[in-house]
Amino acid sequence: METTSGVFEKVNQAGVVAVLTIDREADAAPLARALLRGGVSVMELTLRTSAAMGALRRIVTEVPEMTAGIGTILRAGQAREAASAGAAFGVSPGLNPDVVLAAADAGLPFAPGIATPSEVERALDLGCRVLKFFPAEPLGGIAYLKAVAAPYAHLGLRYLPLGGIHAGNMRSYLEQSFVGAIGGSWIAESSLIREQSWDAIAGRAREAMDLVAQARGEKTG
């Protein structure tokens, strides 16, 4: 398994993570290939259905060029299971020390969810340097994240914003140097997956990657 820094460097290079919920394991490999066709090389499978772990195993085996992680990790056992299934990384909506420590013990690169400065500092105490900012837009969007990130700028933290981000507002996040990548659930919506609309998903992935390229041309401090 890659180191935490190695995996999250891949995430940062990608700029966007396709966040999705999958209902059928059989859709996993075609979905991953559709995302890759559009240029999206990192995906997060949320643990909101019973198919998630099986889907991960299929992607790891059949589409190894995809960097596939697991999201919505709420319990320590899920972190261990994700690591055993071959997840490249794990994320959670909140900051649960038991989950963070279990991920570390399992060698699973992990980004806990934070929403306040106190949670940033708790995450730092636990050794985390990549943090999921969630739910991004309801909390106040990029203006709020800039305010929260400012006192810790000298530490080189990187944030993965998710929640209410879409093609219309993702550039405002990616233009910031402290944002490694954004999470986007609009790229592979559940309805598109259920309908096996692989071309539509590839098209949305391509649009997202075009926006990443544009934003990185305007990245600020």
mmCIF file of C-alpha atoms in Angstrom:
data_model
loop_
_atom_site.group_PDB
_atom_site.id
_atom_site.type_symbol
_atom_site.label_atom_id
_atom_site.label_comp_id
_atom_site.label_asym_id
_atom_site.label_seq_id
_atom_site.Cartn_x
_atom_site.Cartn_y
_atom_site.Cartn_z
ATOM 1 C CA MET A 1 0.000 0.000 0.000
ATOM 2 C CA GLU A 2 1.268 3.459 -0.817
ATOM 3 C CA THR A 3 2.200 5.948 1.868
ATOM 4 C CA THR A 4 -0.271 8.603 2.921
ATOM 5 C CA SER A 5 1.784 11.289 1.206
ATOM 6 C CA GLY A 6 2.067 9.247 -1.985
ATOM 7 C CA VAL A 7 -1.633 8.581 -2.299
ATOM 8 C CA PHE A 8 -2.715 12.107 -1.509
ATOM 9 C CA GLU A 9 -0.157 13.455 -3.945
ATOM 10 C CA LYS A 10 -2.051 11.501 -6.613
ATOM 11 C CA VAL A 11 -5.288 13.044 -5.336
ATOM 12 C CA ASN A 12 -3.785 16.516 -5.492
ATOM 13 C CA GLN A 13 -2.519 15.934 -9.008
ATOM 14 C CA ALA A 14 -5.981 14.781 -10.085
ATOM 15 C CA GLY A 15 -7.666 17.893 -8.667
ATOM 16 C CA VAL A 16 -11.077 16.246 -8.487
ATOM 17 C CA VAL A 17 -12.419 13.124 -6.807
ATOM 18 C CA ALA A 18 -15.589 11.568 -8.184
ATOM 19 C CA VAL A 19 -17.692 10.806 -5.100
ATOM 20 C CA LEU A 20 -20.387 8.250 -5.721
ATOM 21 C CA THR A 21 -22.767 5.669 -4.325
ATOM 22 C CA ILE A 22 -23.051 2.378 -6.158
ATOM 23 C CA ASP A 23 -25.916 -0.125 -5.875
ATOM 24 C CA ARG A 24 -24.612 -2.983 -8.047
ATOM 25 C CA GLU A 25 -21.132 -4.437 -7.942
ATOM 26 C CA ALA A 26 -21.386 -5.226 -11.657
ATOM 27 C CA ASP A 27 -21.415 -1.498 -12.444
ATOM 28 C CA ALA A 28 -18.108 -0.866 -10.686
ATOM 29 C CA ALA A 29 -15.595 -1.575 -13.451
ATOM 30 C CA PRO A 30 -17.577 0.080 -16.299
ATOM 31 C CA LEU A 31 -18.063 3.132 -14.085
ATOM 32 C CA ALA A 32 -14.355 3.372 -13.288
ATOM 33 C CA ARG A 33 -13.485 3.053 -16.976
ATOM 34 C CA ALA A 34 -15.983 5.793 -17.893
ATOM 35 C CA LEU A 35 -14.411 8.150 -15.369
ATOM 36 C CA LEU A 36 -10.948 7.386 -16.711
ATOM 37 C CA ARG A 37 -12.136 8.095 -20.265
ATOM 38 C CA GLY A 38 -13.084 11.561 -19.071
ATOM 39 C CA GLY A 39 -9.751 12.044 -17.323
ATOM 40 C CA VAL A 40 -10.852 11.513 -13.701
ATOM 41 C CA SER A 41 -8.418 9.090 -12.106
ATOM 42 C CA VAL A 42 -9.551 9.218 -8.461
ATOM 43 C CA MET A 43 -12.884 8.058 -7.080
ATOM 44 C CA GLU A 44 -14.463 7.665 -3.650
ATOM 45 C CA LEU A 45 -17.014 4.913 -3.116
ATOM 46 C CA THR A 46 -19.271 5.833 -0.210
ATOM 47 C CA LEU A 47 -20.226 3.184 2.330
ATOM 48 C CA ARG A 48 -23.919 3.877 1.954
ATOM 49 C CA THR A 49 -24.839 0.610 0.259
ATOM 50 C CA SER A 50 -23.926 -3.032 0.790
ATOM 51 C CA ALA A 51 -22.306 -3.097 -2.662
ATOM 52 C CA ALA A 52 -19.534 -0.623 -1.845
ATOM 53 C CA MET A 53 -16.807 -2.988 -0.633
ATOM 54 C CA GLY A 54 -17.455 -5.520 -3.358
ATOM 55 C CA ALA A 55 -17.396 -2.728 -5.933
ATOM 56 C CA LEU A 56 -14.057 -1.572 -4.564
ATOM 57 C CA ARG A 57 -12.584 -5.056 -4.883
ATOM 58 C CA ARG A 58 -13.723 -5.264 -8.505
ATOM 59 C CA ILE A 59 -12.148 -1.933 -9.368
ATOM 60 C CA VAL A 60 -8.883 -2.814 -7.648
ATOM 61 C CA THR A 61 -8.738 -6.067 -9.635
ATOM 62 C CA GLU A 62 -10.181 -5.026 -12.999
ATOM 63 C CA VAL A 63 -9.252 -1.338 -13.281
ATOM 64 C CA PRO A 64 -6.001 -0.975 -11.319
ATOM 65 C CA GLU A 65 -5.154 2.338 -12.969
ATOM 66 C CA MET A 66 -8.023 3.944 -11.020
ATOM 67 C CA THR A 67 -7.142 5.293 -7.555
ATOM 68 C CA ALA A 68 -10.183 4.074 -5.620
ATOM 69 C CA GLY A 69 -10.893 5.075 -2.042
ATOM 70 C CA ILE A 70 -13.694 4.498 0.434
ATOM 71 C CA GLY A 71 -15.797 7.228 2.036
ATOM 72 C CA THR A 72 -18.337 7.510 4.842
ATOM 73 C CA ILE A 73 -16.106 5.445 7.131
ATOM 74 C CA LEU A 74 -17.843 5.759 10.485
ATOM 75 C CA ARG A 75 -16.393 2.864 12.504
ATOM 76 C CA ALA A 76 -12.926 1.491 13.150
ATOM 77 C CA GLY A 77 -13.881 -1.864 11.678
ATOM 78 C CA GLN A 78 -14.828 -0.226 8.401
ATOM 79 C CA ALA A 79 -11.398 1.367 8.163
ATOM 80 C CA ARG A 80 -9.759 -2.021 8.622
ATOM 81 C CA GLU A 81 -12.104 -3.641 6.092
ATOM 82 C CA ALA A 82 -11.430 -0.902 3.531
ATOM 83 C CA ALA A 83 -7.685 -1.425 3.904
ATOM 84 C CA SER A 84 -8.079 -5.196 3.472
ATOM 85 C CA ALA A 85 -10.211 -4.658 0.359
ATOM 86 C CA GLY A 86 -7.447 -2.610 -1.261
ATOM 87 C CA ALA A 87 -8.726 0.936 -0.789
ATOM 88 C CA ALA A 88 -6.144 3.512 -1.814
ATOM 89 C CA PHE A 89 -7.403 5.912 0.862
ATOM 90 C CA GLY A 90 -10.279 6.508 3.236
ATOM 91 C CA VAL A 91 -12.298 9.544 4.299
ATOM 92 C CA SER A 92 -15.017 10.251 6.817
ATOM 93 C CA PRO A 93 -17.608 13.002 7.208
ATOM 94 C CA GLY A 94 -16.436 13.786 10.740
ATOM 95 C CA LEU A 95 -13.508 13.368 13.109
ATOM 96 C CA ASN A 96 -13.641 10.136 15.093
ATOM 97 C CA PRO A 97 -10.296 9.437 16.822
ATOM 98 C CA ASP A 98 -10.996 5.690 16.930
ATOM 99 C CA VAL A 99 -11.436 5.613 13.156
ATOM 100 C CA VAL A 100 -8.335 7.715 12.517
ATOM 101 C CA LEU A 101 -6.214 5.452 14.722
ATOM 102 C CA ALA A 102 -7.642 2.277 13.175
ATOM 103 C CA ALA A 103 -6.845 3.591 9.700
ATOM 104 C CA ALA A 104 -3.288 4.392 10.786
ATOM 105 C CA ASP A 105 -2.867 0.912 12.277
ATOM 106 C CA ALA A 106 -4.153 -0.638 9.042
ATOM 107 C CA GLY A 107 -1.865 1.499 6.877
ATOM 108 C CA LEU A 108 -4.843 3.215 5.229
ATOM 109 C CA PRO A 109 -4.142 6.818 4.149
ATOM 110 C CA PHE A 110 -6.954 8.751 5.775
ATOM 111 C CA ALA A 111 -8.554 12.204 5.674
ATOM 112 C CA PRO A 112 -11.036 12.880 8.491
ATOM 113 C CA GLY A 113 -13.802 15.418 8.118
ATOM 114 C CA ILE A 114 -13.429 18.807 9.806
ATOM 115 C CA ALA A 115 -15.685 21.846 10.081
ATOM 116 C CA THR A 116 -14.092 23.980 12.819
ATOM 117 C CA PRO A 117 -10.649 25.120 14.009
ATOM 118 C CA SER A 118 -10.972 22.849 17.060
ATOM 119 C CA GLU A 119 -11.400 19.854 14.778
ATOM 120 C CA VAL A 120 -8.394 20.928 12.712
ATOM 121 C CA GLU A 121 -6.294 20.940 15.866
ATOM 122 C CA ARG A 122 -7.605 17.560 17.019
ATOM 123 C CA ALA A 123 -6.791 16.137 13.595
ATOM 124 C CA LEU A 124 -3.275 17.575 13.844
ATOM 125 C CA ASP A 125 -2.816 15.855 17.219
ATOM 126 C CA LEU A 126 -3.777 12.582 15.530
ATOM 127 C CA GLY A 127 -1.171 13.070 12.811
ATOM 128 C CA CYS A 128 -3.490 14.059 9.959
ATOM 129 C CA ARG A 129 -2.280 16.550 7.366
ATOM 130 C CA VAL A 130 -4.975 16.064 4.727
ATOM 131 C CA LEU A 131 -8.440 17.065 5.914
ATOM 132 C CA LYS A 132 -11.866 16.742 4.358
ATOM 133 C CA PHE A 133 -13.783 20.025 4.656
ATOM 134 C CA PHE A 134 -17.436 19.005 4.972
ATOM 135 C CA PRO A 135 -20.123 20.099 4.273
ATOM 136 C CA ALA A 136 -18.344 22.808 2.331
ATOM 137 C CA GLU A 137 -21.065 25.034 0.904
ATOM 138 C CA PRO A 138 -23.547 24.851 3.819
ATOM 139 C CA LEU A 139 -20.720 25.846 6.195
ATOM 140 C CA GLY A 140 -20.006 29.027 4.232
ATOM 141 C CA GLY A 141 -18.043 27.895 1.211
ATOM 142 C CA ILE A 142 -14.608 29.085 0.228
ATOM 143 C CA ALA A 143 -14.803 32.250 2.357
ATOM 144 C CA TYR A 144 -15.282 30.169 5.506
ATOM 145 C CA LEU A 145 -12.577 27.674 4.554
ATOM 146 C CA LYS A 146 -10.087 30.483 3.914
ATOM 147 C CA ALA A 147 -10.785 31.879 7.386
ATOM 148 C CA VAL A 148 -10.409 28.481 9.059
ATOM 149 C CA ALA A 149 -7.265 27.577 7.121
ATOM 150 C CA ALA A 150 -5.435 30.866 7.707
ATOM 151 C CA PRO A 151 -4.044 30.194 11.227
ATOM 152 C CA TYR A 152 -2.590 26.869 10.055
ATOM 153 C CA ALA A 153 -1.180 28.003 6.715
ATOM 154 C CA HIS A 154 2.417 27.609 7.898
ATOM 155 C CA LEU A 155 1.802 23.891 8.534
ATOM 156 C CA GLY A 156 1.158 23.039 4.888
ATOM 157 C CA LEU A 157 -2.210 21.364 5.459
ATOM 158 C CA ARG A 158 -4.273 20.374 2.440
ATOM 159 C CA TYR A 159 -8.052 20.340 2.355
ATOM 160 C CA LEU A 160 -10.485 18.239 0.336
ATOM 161 C CA PRO A 161 -13.751 20.203 0.203
ATOM 162 C CA LEU A 162 -16.965 18.266 -0.385
ATOM 163 C CA GLY A 163 -20.624 19.124 -0.055
ATOM 164 C CA GLY A 164 -22.551 21.344 -2.424
ATOM 165 C CA ILE A 165 -19.635 21.653 -4.855
ATOM 166 C CA HIS A 166 -20.418 21.481 -8.555
ATOM 167 C CA ALA A 167 -19.145 22.602 -11.949
ATOM 168 C CA GLY A 168 -20.331 26.145 -11.287
ATOM 169 C CA ASN A 169 -18.362 26.758 -8.089
ATOM 170 C CA MET A 170 -15.455 24.287 -8.025
ATOM 171 C CA ARG A 171 -12.966 26.737 -9.508
ATOM 172 C CA SER A 172 -13.242 29.062 -6.499
ATOM 173 C CA TYR A 173 -11.911 26.228 -4.342
ATOM 174 C CA LEU A 174 -9.227 24.934 -6.689
ATOM 175 C CA GLU A 175 -7.743 28.409 -7.136
ATOM 176 C CA GLN A 176 -6.592 28.246 -3.497
ATOM 177 C CA SER A 177 -3.160 26.759 -2.810
ATOM 178 C CA PHE A 178 -4.344 24.982 0.353
ATOM 179 C CA VAL A 179 -6.981 22.989 -1.540
ATOM 180 C CA GLY A 180 -5.549 19.747 -2.867
ATOM 181 C CA ALA A 181 -8.657 18.536 -4.695
ATOM 182 C CA ILE A 182 -12.433 18.842 -4.522
ATOM 183 C CA GLY A 183 -14.973 16.075 -4.198
ATOM 184 C CA GLY A 184 -17.757 16.045 -6.755
ATOM 185 C CA SER A 185 -20.885 13.910 -6.551
ATOM 186 C CA TRP A 186 -22.450 15.461 -9.667
ATOM 187 C CA ILE A 187 -19.956 13.710 -11.971
ATOM 188 C CA ALA A 188 -21.450 10.268 -11.412
ATOM 189 C CA GLU A 189 -24.885 10.743 -9.929
ATOM 190 C CA SER A 190 -26.661 7.616 -8.737
ATOM 191 C CA SER A 191 -29.306 7.911 -11.439
ATOM 192 C CA LEU A 192 -26.643 7.920 -14.171
ATOM 193 C CA ILE A 193 -24.976 4.880 -12.653
ATOM 194 C CA ARG A 194 -28.249 2.988 -12.385
ATOM 195 C CA GLU A 195 -28.999 3.806 -16.034
ATOM 196 C CA GLN A 196 -25.441 2.785 -16.994
ATOM 197 C CA SER A 197 -25.020 6.132 -18.751
ATOM 198 C CA TRP A 198 -21.278 5.709 -19.117
ATOM 199 C CA ASP A 199 -20.913 8.245 -21.930
ATOM 200 C CA ALA A 200 -22.701 10.912 -19.883
ATOM 201 C CA ILE A 201 -20.453 10.208 -16.898
ATOM 202 C CA ALA A 202 -17.350 10.377 -19.093
ATOM 203 C CA GLY A 203 -18.584 13.719 -20.434
ATOM 204 C CA ARG A 204 -19.079 15.154 -16.957
ATOM 205 C CA ALA A 205 -15.654 13.891 -15.946
ATOM 206 C CA ARG A 206 -14.134 15.627 -18.958
ATOM 207 C CA GLU A 207 -15.901 18.881 -18.064
ATOM 208 C CA ALA A 208 -14.608 18.659 -14.496
ATOM 209 C CA MET A 209 -11.040 18.107 -15.642
ATOM 210 C CA ASP A 210 -11.256 21.070 -18.011
ATOM 211 C CA LEU A 211 -12.281 23.220 -15.036
ATOM 212 C CA VAL A 212 -9.381 21.862 -12.982
ATOM 213 C CA ALA A 213 -6.962 22.912 -15.721
ATOM 214 C CA GLN A 214 -8.497 26.391 -15.885
ATOM 215 C CA ALA A 215 -8.408 26.849 -12.115
ATOM 216 C CA ARG A 216 -4.813 25.792 -11.803
ATOM 217 C CA GLY A 217 -3.847 28.495 -14.193
ATOM 218 C CA GLU A 218 -5.156 30.988 -11.639
ATOM 219 C CA LYS A 219 -4.067 29.363 -8.364
ATOM 220 C CA THR A 220 -3.349 31.859 -5.575
ATOM 221 C CA GLY A 221 -1.657 31.798 -2.203
#
